[in-house]
Tab-separated table of C-alpha atoms in Angstrom:
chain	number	residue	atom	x	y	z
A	30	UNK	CA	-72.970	50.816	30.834
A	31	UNK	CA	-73.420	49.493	34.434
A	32	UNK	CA	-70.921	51.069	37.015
A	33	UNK	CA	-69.930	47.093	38.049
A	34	UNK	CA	-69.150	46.065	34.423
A	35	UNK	CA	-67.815	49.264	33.591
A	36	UNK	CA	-64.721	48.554	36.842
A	37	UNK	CA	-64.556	45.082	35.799
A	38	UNK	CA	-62.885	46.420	32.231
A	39	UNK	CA	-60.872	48.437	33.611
A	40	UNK	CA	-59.355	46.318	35.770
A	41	UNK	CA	-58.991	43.579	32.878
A	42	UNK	CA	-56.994	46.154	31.132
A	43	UNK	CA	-54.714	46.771	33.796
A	44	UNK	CA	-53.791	42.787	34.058
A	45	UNK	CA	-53.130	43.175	30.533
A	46	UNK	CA	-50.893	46.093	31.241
A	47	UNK	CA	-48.832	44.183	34.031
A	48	UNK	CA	-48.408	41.490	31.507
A	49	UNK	CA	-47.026	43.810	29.177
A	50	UNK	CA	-44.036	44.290	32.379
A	51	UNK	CA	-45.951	47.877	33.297
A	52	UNK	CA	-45.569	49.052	36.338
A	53	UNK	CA	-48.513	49.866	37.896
A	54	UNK	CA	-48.818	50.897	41.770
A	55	UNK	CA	-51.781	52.823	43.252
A	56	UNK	CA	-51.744	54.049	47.148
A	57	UNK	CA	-54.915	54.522	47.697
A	58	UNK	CA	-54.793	56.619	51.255
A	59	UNK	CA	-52.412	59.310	51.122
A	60	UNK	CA	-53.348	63.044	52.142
A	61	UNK	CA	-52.343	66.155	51.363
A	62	UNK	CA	-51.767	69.258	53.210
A	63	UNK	CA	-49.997	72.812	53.378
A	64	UNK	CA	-49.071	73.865	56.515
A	65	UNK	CA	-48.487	77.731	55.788
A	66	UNK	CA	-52.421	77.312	54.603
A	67	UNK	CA	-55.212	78.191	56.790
A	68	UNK	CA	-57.280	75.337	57.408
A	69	UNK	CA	-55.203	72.978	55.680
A	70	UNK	CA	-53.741	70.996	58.434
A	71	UNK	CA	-56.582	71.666	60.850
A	72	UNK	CA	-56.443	67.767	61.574
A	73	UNK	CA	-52.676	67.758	62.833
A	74	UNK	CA	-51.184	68.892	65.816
A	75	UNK	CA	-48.002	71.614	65.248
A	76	UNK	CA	-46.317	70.253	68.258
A	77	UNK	CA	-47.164	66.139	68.564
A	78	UNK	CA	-46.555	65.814	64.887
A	79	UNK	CA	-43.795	68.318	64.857
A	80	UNK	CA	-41.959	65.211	62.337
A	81	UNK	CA	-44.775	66.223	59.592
A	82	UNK	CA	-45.972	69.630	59.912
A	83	UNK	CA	-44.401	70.797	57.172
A	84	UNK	CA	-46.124	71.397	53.333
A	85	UNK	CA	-46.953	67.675	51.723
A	86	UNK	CA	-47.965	68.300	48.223
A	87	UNK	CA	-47.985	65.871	45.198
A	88	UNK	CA	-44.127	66.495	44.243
A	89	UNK	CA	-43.440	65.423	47.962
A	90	UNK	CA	-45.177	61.896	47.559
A	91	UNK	CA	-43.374	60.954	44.378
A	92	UNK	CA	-40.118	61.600	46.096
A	93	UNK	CA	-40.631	59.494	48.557
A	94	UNK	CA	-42.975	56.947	46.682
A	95	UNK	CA	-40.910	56.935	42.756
A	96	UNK	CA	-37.864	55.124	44.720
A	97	UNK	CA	-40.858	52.252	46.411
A	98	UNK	CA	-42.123	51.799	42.916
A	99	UNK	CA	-45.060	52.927	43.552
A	100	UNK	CA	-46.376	55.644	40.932
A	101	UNK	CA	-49.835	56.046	41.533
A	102	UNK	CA	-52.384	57.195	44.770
A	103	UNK	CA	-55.631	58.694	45.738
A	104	UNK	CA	-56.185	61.560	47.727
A	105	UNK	CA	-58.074	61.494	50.741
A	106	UNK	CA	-59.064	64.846	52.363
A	107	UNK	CA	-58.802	64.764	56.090
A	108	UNK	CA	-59.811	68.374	56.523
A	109	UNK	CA	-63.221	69.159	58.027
A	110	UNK	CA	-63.516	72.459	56.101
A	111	UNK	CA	-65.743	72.297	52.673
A	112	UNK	CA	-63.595	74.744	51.407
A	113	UNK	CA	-60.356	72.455	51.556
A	114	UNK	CA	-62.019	70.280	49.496
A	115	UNK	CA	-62.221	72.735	46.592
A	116	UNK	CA	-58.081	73.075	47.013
A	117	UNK	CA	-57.142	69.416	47.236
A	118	UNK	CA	-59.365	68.878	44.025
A	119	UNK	CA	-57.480	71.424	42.150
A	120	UNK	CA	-54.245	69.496	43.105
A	121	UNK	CA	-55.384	66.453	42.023
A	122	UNK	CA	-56.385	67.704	39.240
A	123	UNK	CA	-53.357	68.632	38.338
A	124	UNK	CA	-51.155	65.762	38.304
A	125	UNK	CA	-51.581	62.459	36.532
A	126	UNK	CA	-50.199	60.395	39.213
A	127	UNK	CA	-53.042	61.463	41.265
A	128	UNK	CA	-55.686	59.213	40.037
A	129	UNK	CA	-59.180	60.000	42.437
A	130	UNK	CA	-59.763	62.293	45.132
A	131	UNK	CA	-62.156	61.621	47.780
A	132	UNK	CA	-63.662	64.974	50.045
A	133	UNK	CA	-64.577	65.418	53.145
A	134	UNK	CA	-68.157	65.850	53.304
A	135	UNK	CA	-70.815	65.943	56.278
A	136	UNK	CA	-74.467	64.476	54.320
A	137	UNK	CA	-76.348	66.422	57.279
A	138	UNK	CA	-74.548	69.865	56.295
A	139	UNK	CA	-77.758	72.077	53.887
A	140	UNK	CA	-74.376	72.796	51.540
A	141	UNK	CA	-74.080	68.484	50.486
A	142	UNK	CA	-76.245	68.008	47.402
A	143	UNK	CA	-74.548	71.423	46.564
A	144	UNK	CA	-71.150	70.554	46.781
A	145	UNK	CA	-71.949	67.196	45.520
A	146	UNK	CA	-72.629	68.799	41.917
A	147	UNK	CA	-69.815	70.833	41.987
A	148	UNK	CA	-67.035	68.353	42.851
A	149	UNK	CA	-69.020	65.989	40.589
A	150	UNK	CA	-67.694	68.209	37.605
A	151	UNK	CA	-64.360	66.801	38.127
A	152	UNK	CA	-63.707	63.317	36.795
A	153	UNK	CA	-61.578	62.488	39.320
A	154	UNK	CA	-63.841	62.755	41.965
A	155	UNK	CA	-64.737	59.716	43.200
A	156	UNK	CA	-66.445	59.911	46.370
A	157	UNK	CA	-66.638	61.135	50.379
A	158	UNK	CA	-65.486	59.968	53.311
A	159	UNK	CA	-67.903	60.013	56.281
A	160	UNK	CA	-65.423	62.163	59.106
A	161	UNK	CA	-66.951	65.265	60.551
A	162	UNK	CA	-66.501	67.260	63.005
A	163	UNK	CA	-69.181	66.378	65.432
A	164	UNK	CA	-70.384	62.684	66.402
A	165	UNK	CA	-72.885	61.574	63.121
A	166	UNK	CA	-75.042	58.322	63.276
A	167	UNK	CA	-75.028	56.742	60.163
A	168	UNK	CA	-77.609	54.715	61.148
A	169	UNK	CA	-80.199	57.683	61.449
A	170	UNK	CA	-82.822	57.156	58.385
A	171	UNK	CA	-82.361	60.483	57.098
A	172	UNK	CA	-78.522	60.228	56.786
A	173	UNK	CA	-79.257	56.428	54.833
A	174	UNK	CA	-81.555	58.253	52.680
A	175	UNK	CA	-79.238	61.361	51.973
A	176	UNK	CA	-76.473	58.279	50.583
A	177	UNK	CA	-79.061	57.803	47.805
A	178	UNK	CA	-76.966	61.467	46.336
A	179	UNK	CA	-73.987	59.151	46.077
A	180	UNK	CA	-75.744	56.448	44.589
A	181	UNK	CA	-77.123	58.168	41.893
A	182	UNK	CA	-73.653	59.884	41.029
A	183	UNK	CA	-71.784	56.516	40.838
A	184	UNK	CA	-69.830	57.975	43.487
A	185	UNK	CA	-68.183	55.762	46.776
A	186	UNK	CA	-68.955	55.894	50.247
A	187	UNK	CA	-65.759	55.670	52.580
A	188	UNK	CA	-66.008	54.861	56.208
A	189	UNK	CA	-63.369	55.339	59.551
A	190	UNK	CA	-62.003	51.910	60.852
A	191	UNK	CA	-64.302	50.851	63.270
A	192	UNK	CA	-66.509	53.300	65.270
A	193	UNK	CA	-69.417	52.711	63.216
A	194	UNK	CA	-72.026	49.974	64.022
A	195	UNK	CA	-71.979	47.018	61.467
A	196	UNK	CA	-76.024	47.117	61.507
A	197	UNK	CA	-75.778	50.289	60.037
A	198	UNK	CA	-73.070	49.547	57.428
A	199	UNK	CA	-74.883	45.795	56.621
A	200	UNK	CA	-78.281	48.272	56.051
A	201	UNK	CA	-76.803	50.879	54.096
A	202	UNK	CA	-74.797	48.117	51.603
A	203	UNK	CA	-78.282	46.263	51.281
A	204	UNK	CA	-79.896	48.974	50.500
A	205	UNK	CA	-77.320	50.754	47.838
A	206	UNK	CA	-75.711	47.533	46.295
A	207	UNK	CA	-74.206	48.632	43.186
A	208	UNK	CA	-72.338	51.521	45.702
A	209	UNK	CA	-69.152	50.356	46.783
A	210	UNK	CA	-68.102	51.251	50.250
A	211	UNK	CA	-64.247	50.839	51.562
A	212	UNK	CA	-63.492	50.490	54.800
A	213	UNK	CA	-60.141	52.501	56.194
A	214	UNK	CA	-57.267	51.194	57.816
A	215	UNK	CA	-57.694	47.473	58.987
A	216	UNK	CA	-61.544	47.553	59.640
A	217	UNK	CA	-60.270	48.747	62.844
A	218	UNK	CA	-57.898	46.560	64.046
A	219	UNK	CA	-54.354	47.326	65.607
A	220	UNK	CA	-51.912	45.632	67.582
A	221	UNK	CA	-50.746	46.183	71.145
A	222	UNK	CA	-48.510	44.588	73.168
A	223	UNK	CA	-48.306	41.809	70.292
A	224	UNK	CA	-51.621	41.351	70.842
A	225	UNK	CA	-54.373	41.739	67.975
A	226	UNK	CA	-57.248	44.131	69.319
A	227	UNK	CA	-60.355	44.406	69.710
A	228	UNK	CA	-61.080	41.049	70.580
A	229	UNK	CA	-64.042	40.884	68.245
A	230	UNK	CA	-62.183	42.624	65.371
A	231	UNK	CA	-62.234	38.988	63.604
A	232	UNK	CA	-65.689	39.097	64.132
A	233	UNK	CA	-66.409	42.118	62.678
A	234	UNK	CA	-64.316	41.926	59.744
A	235	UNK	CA	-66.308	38.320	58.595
A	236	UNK	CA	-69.600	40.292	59.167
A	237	UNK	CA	-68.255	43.218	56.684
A	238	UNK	CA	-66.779	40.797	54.647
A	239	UNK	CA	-69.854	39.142	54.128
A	240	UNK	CA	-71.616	42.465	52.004
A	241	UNK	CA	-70.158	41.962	48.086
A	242	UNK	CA	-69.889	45.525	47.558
A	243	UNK	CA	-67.372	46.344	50.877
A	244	UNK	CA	-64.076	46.166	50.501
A	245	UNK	CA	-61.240	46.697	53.047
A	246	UNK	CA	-57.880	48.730	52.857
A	247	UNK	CA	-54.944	47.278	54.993
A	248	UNK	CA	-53.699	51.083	55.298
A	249	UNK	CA	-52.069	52.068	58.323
A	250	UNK	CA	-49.982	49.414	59.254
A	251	UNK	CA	-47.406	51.233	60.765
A	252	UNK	CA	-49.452	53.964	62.409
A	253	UNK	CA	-51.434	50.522	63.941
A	254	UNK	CA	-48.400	48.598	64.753
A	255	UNK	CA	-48.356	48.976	68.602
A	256	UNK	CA	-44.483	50.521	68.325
A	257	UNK	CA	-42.984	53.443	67.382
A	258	UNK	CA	-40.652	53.182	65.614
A	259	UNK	CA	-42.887	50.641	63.735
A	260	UNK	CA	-41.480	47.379	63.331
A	261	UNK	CA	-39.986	46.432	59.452
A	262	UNK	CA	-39.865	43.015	59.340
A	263	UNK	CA	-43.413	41.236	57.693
A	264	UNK	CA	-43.663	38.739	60.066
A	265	UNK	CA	-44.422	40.923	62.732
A	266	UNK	CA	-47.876	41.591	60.578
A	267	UNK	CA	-48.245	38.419	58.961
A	268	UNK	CA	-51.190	36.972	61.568
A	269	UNK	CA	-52.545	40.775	61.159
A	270	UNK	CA	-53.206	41.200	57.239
A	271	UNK	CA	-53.843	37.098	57.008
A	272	UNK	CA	-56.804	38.148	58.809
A	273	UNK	CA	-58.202	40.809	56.735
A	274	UNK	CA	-57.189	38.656	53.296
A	275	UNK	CA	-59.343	35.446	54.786
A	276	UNK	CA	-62.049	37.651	55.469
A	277	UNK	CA	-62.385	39.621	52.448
A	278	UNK	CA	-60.777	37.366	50.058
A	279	UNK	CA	-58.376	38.591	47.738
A	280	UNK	CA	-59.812	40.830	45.236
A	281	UNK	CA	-61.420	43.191	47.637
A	282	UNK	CA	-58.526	44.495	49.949
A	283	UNK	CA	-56.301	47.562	49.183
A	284	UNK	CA	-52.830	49.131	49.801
A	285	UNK	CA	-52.650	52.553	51.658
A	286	UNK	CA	-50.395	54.208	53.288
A	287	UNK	CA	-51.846	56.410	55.417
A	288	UNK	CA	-48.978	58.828	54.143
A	289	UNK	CA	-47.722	61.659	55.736
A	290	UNK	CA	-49.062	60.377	58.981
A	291	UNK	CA	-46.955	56.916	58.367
A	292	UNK	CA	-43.745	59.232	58.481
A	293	UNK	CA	-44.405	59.058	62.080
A	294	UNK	CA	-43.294	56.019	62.336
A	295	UNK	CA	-40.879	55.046	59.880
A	296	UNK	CA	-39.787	55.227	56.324
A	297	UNK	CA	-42.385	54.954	53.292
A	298	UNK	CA	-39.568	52.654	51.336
A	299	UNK	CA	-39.525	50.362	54.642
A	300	UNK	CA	-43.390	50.057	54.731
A	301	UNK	CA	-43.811	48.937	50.884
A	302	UNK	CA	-41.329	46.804	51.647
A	303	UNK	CA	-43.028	44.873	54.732
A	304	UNK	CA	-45.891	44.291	51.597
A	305	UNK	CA	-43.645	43.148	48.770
A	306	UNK	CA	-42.137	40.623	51.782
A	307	UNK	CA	-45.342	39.862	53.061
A	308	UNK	CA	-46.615	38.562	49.340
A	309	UNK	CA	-43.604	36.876	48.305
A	310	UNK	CA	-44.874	34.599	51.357
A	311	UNK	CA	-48.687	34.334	50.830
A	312	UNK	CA	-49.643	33.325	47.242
A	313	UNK	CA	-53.063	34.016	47.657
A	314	UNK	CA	-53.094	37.309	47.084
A	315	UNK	CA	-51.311	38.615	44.255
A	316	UNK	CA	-48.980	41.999	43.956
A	317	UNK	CA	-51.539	42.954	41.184
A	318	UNK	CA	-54.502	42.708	42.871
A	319	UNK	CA	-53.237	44.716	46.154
A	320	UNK	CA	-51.624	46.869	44.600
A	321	UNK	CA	-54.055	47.974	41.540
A	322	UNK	CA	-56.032	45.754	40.464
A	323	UNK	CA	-58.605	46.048	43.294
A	324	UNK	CA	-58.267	49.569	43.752
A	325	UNK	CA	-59.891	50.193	40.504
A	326	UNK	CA	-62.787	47.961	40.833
A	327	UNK	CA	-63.363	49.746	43.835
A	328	UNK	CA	-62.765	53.294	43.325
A	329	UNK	CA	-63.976	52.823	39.182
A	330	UNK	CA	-60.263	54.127	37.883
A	331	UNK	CA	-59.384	54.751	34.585
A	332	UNK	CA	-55.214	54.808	34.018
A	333	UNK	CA	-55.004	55.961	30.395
A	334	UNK	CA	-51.323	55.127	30.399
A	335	UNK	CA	-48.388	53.868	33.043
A	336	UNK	CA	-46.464	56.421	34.681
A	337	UNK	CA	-43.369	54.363	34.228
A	338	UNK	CA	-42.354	50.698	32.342
């Protein structure tokens, strides 16, 4: 069965789930760390994020996510190591409220095709996201050609905000169409000083927007929110996320948290909450297709069961 069709009935069955009153709420940007682990929480700092360095496992996201309603979220690995990989799989793995996990790989590392096959054993490996540890140009042939591994697999390609060139993202979309690729955390946007930056992040966004197979998480609202702590009321990020929902439309943009690095800046309860507000107000884009429905169209999810009714 084609990969496309294959989403598109799964995500049928889900609206037939949420008219059967299931709840069904996927984060799809949370990570995952251990903090008395070597190598585990390379990416924080022990001092500035003194708030968070502490263990965050899967227990510690349904306590603070079970009371939001929200029951459901995919892993992203923010470690640089290939071996962290290998442990965040096995915790994933091991819960069914973690739905997909998506590693950390370099495509220029000799080790990629390898640990490609391996992670491809698990079923709920869905993917990489593009951040290594030394500057890569993803619009270098060889590292287009190398995407062709995730291709092949049915697997995603997941990309940082907004550092990388939209020629390179527009070529690499044409050229792997049935591949979806997600763009993190606004497509780069944030606000400062009440002010909605980079100038051309409108811009940008209709150009990504404009490639069927791209899709768009508004993740990181807090962390982007230009205050700290962030703001809680929605219409501080109405003009914000109306911009990323007119640009992509609304069945390809995504809730995520960017959890444990949100804690930074306020509550997880208050940030769901700034969503449910926001779509009580804007009709066009429903609480099922933000909050699930679009996550597994893009990610290719399959949610045997709710975790709650």
């Amino acid at each position: 069965m084609n990969l496309l069709i294959g989403c598109l009935l799964l995500a049928s069955g889900l609206q037939m789930l949420a008219q059967q009153n299931y709840s069904i709420r996927i984060d799809s940007h949370i990570h995952l760390y251990d903090t008395n682990r070597e190598g585990s929480s390379s990416f924080l700092d022990p001092v500035k994020h003194k708030k968070i360095y502490y263990p965050h496992l899967a227990a510690d996201f349904l306590q603070v996510a079970v009371p939001a309603a929200v029951n459901y979220a995919i892993v992203i690995e923010a470690s640089t190591r290939r071996e962290d990989n290998d442990w965040a799989m096995n915790i994933v793995n091991q819960s069914d409220n973690l739905l997909a996990f998506i590693a950390n790989l370099d495509p220029r590392d000799e080790n990629f095709i390898a640990d490609l096959n391996k992670l491809s054993l698990n079923k709920k490996f869905r993917g990489i996201r593009i951040r290594p540890k030394s500057k890569i140009d993803i619009s270098d042939e060889g590292f287009i050609e190398t995407l062709a591994e995730l291709a092949k697999r049915n697997l995603i390609l997941e990309l940082g905000p907004g550092q990388e060139p939209i020629e390179a993202i527009e070529k690499i979309a044409r050229k792997y169409p049935e591949m979806n690729i997600i763009i993190d955390h606004m497509g780069g946007g944030r606000i400062q000083n009440g002010l909605i930056l980079p100038e051309n992040w409108n811009i940008r966004l209709k150009k990504l927007a404009a490639l069927p197979n791209v899709y768009c998480k508004i993740s990181e609202l807090f962390d982007l929110a230009g205050q700290s702590p962030a703001p809680v009321n929605a219409t501080y990020y109405k003009t914000y996320i109306d911009q990323v929902v007119d640009a992509f439309g609304p069945n390809r943009v995504l809730f995520g948290s960017n959890w444990t690095l949100s804690e930074m800046y306020g509550s997880y309860r208050d940030l769901v909450r700034v969503y449910d507000s926001y779509l009580k107000k804007n009709p066009k884009l429903t609480p099922e297709q933000l909050y699930s429905g679009n996550a597994i169209k893009a990610y290719c999810l399959n949610i045997i069961k709710p975790f709650n009714k």
